XYZ file of C-alpha atoms in Angstrom:
230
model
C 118.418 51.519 94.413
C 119.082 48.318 96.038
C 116.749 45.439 96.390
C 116.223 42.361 98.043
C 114.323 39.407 98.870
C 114.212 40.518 101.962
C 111.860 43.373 103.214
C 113.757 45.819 105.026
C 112.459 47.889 107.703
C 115.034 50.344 107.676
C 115.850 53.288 104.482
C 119.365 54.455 104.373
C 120.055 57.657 101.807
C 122.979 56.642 99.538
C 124.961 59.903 98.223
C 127.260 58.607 95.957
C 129.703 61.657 95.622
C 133.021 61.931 93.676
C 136.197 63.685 95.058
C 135.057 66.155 97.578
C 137.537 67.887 99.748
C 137.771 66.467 103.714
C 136.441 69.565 105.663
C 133.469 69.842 103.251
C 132.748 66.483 104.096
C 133.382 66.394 107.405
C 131.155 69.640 107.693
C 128.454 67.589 106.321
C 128.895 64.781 108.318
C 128.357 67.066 111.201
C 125.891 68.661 109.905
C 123.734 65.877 109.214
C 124.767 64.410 112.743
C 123.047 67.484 114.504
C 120.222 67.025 112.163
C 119.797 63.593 113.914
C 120.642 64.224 117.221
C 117.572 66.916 117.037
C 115.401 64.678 115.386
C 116.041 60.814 115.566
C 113.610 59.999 112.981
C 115.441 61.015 109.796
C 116.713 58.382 107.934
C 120.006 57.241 107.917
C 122.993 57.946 105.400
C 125.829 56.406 103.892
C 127.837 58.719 101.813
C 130.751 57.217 99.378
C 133.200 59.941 97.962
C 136.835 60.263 97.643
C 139.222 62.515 99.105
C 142.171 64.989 97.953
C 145.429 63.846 99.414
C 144.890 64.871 103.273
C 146.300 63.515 106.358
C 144.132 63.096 109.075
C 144.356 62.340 113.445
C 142.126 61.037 115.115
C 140.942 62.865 118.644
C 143.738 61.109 121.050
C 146.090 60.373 118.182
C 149.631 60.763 118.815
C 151.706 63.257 116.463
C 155.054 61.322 116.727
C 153.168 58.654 113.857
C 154.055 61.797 111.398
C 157.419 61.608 109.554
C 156.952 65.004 108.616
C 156.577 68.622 110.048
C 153.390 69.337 111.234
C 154.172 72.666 111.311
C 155.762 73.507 107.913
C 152.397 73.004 105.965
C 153.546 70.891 102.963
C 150.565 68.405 103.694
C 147.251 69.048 104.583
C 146.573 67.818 108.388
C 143.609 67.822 109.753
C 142.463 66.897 113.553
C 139.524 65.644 114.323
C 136.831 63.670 116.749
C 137.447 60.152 115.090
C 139.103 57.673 116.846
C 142.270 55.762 115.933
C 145.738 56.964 114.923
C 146.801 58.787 111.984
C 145.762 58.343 108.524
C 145.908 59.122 104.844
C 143.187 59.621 101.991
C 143.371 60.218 98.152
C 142.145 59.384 95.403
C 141.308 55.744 94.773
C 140.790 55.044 98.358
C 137.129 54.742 99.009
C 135.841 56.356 102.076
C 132.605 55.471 103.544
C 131.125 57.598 106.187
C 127.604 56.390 107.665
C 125.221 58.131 109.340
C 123.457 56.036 111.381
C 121.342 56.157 114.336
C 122.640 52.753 116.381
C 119.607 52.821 118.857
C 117.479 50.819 115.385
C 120.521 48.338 115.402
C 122.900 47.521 118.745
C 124.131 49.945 121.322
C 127.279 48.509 121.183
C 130.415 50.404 119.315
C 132.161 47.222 119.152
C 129.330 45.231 117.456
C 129.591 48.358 115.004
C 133.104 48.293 114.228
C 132.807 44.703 113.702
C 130.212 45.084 111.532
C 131.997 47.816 109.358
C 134.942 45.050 108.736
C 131.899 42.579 107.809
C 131.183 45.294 104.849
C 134.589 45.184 103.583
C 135.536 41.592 104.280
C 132.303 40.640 102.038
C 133.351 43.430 99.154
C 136.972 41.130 99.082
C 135.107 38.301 99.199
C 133.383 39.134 95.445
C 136.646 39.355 94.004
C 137.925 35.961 95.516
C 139.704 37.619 97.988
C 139.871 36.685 101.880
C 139.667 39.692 104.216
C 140.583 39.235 107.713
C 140.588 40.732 111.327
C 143.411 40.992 113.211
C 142.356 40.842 117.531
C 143.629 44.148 118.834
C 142.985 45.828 116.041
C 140.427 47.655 113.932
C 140.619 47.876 110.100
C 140.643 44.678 107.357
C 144.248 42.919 106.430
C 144.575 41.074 102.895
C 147.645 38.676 103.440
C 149.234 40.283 106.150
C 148.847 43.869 104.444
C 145.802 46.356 105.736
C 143.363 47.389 103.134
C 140.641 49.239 105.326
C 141.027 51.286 108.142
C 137.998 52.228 109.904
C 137.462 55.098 112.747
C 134.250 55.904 114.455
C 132.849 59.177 116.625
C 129.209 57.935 118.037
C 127.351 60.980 119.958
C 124.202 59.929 121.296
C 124.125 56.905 119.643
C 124.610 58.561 116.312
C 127.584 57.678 113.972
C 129.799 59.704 111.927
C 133.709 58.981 110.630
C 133.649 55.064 109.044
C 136.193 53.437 106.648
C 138.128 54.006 104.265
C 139.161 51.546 101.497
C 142.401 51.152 99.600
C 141.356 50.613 95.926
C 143.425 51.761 93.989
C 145.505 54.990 95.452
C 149.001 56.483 95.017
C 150.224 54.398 98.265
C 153.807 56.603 98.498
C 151.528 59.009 100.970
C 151.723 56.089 103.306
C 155.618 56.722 103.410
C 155.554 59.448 105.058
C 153.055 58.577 108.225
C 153.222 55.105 110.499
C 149.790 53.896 109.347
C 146.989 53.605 112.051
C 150.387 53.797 114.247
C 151.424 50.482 113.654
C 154.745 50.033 112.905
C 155.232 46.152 112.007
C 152.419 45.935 109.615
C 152.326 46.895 105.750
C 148.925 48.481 103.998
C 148.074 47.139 100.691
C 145.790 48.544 98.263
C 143.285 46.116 96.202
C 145.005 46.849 92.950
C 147.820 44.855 94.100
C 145.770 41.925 93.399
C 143.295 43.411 90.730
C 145.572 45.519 88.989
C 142.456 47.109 86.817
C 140.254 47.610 89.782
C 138.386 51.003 90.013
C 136.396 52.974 92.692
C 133.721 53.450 90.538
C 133.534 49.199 90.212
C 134.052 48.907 93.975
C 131.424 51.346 95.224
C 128.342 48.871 93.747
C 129.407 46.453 96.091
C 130.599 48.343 99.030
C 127.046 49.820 99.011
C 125.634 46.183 98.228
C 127.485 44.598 101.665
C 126.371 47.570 103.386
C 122.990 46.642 102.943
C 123.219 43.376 103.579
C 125.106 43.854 106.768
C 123.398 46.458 108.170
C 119.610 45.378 106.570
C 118.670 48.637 104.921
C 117.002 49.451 102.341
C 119.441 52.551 99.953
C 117.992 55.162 98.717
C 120.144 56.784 96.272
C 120.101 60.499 96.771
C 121.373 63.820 96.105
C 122.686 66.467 98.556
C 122.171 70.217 98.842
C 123.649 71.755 96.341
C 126.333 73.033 98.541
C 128.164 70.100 99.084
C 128.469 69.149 95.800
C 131.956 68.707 95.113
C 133.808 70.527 91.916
C-alpha cells in the first residue's frame, strides 16, 4: 500500500498483474466498467500488467498506419473503443489501464489525458530524466523520441484504455506499424537511457505518481481468479 502525508479521500484498487493476454484484459476492463456504470460507488482501479506482442487500433484509427497484412494473420490485431491510432504492446512495455469514475475528479477528458502524461513525466523525472508534451499530441517524448502513448474510452464519465510505457521492450514491433500514426517522430524505450531498467522497478513508481497525481489512496488487490494470467 501507498501512504502519504496527505489524507486521501479517495481508495483506488491496485492489481498489479504480470503478462496477461490483451482480450482478457480488455474483457476485464469492461467488465469492471459496467460494474461502475451500474453502481458509481465502487472504488476505483488501476491495473498494471504487461502484454503478449499484439497490435492494437483504436475506434477511428486508420488501417493504412499498418505495414503489414491485416488480413494474413501473422500478428495479432485487435480493434477496439480506445482512441488514437495504431499501436503495439509486449513485454517490457508497461501498460496502465485505470478505472476511474471522473465525476470525483474533473469532467474534462483533456484535464485527464493531461494528467495521465503528469504520471509518466514524474516516473522520468525519478530517474533524472525530462519527459515532455508535445501540443497536438497525446503521449510523453524523451528527447525527441515517444516513450508513452496514452488512449482513453470514457462512458459516462467512467474510464477505461490508459497508457502504455516503453520500459524496456523488443522495439523491432514498432517497424512494422507508423506509431500513434505519426510518421516524423521516433519512439524510444527507457532502456535506451537506463540500459538495466526493469518493469518490475518501474511499476513502484508508476503506481507512486499515480497517486500523487490523481490523490488516491492504492489498495493493492487481487482479482477473481479468472483473470489471473498464466
Amino acid at each position: 500500500m501507498f501512504h502519504s502525508i496527505y489524507p486521501y479521500k479517495k481508495r483506488c484498487l491496485l492489481y498489479n498483474q504480470g503478462l496477461m493476454p490483451y482480450l482478457d484484459a480488455h474483457a476485464w476492463q469492461r467488465s469492471l466498467l459496467t460494474d461502475r456504470i451500474h453502481d458509481p460507488s465502487l472504488d476505483d482501479v488501476l491495473i498494471l500488467l504487461e502484454h503478449p506482442p499484439v497490435y492494437t487500433l483504436g475506434q477511428g484509427s486508420n488501417s493504412d498506419f499498418l505495414k503489414f497484412d491485416i488480413d494474413k494473420g501473422q500478428y495479432d490485431v485487435h480493434r477496439v473503443e480506445r482512441g488514437g491510432e495504431v499501436t503495439y504492446h509486449c513485454p517490457g512495455q508497461l501498460v496502465g489501464y485505470p478505472i476511474l469514475n471522473l465525476q470525483r475528479y474533473r469532467k474534462d477528458l483533456h484535464w485527464y489525458l493531461r494528467e495521465l502524461e503528469e504520471v509518466i513525466i514524474r516516473v522520468l523525472a525519478v530517474y533524472g530524466l525530462q519527459g515532455e508534451r508535445i501540443p497536438a499530441f497525446t503521449g510523453v517524448w524523451l528527447q525527441g523520441r515517444k516513450v508513452a502513448a496514452i488512449g482513453i474510452k470514457v462512458s459516462r464519465w467512467i474510464t477505461m484504455h490508459g497508457f502504455a510505457l516503453n520500459v524496456c521492450p523488443d522495439m523491432t514491433g514498432f517497424e512494422r506499424i507508423v506509431p500513434c500514426g505519426i510518421s516524423d517522430k521516433a519512439v524510444g524505450s527507457l532502456a535506451e537511457w537506463i540500459p538495466d531498467i526493469t518493469c518490475e522497478e518501474v511499476r513502484f513508481y508508476v503506481a507512486q505518481s499515480f497517486s500523487e497525481v490523481f490523490g488516491v489512496e492504492l489498495v493493492e488487490s487481487q482479482p477473481k481468479e479468472f483473470f489471473h494470467s498464466e
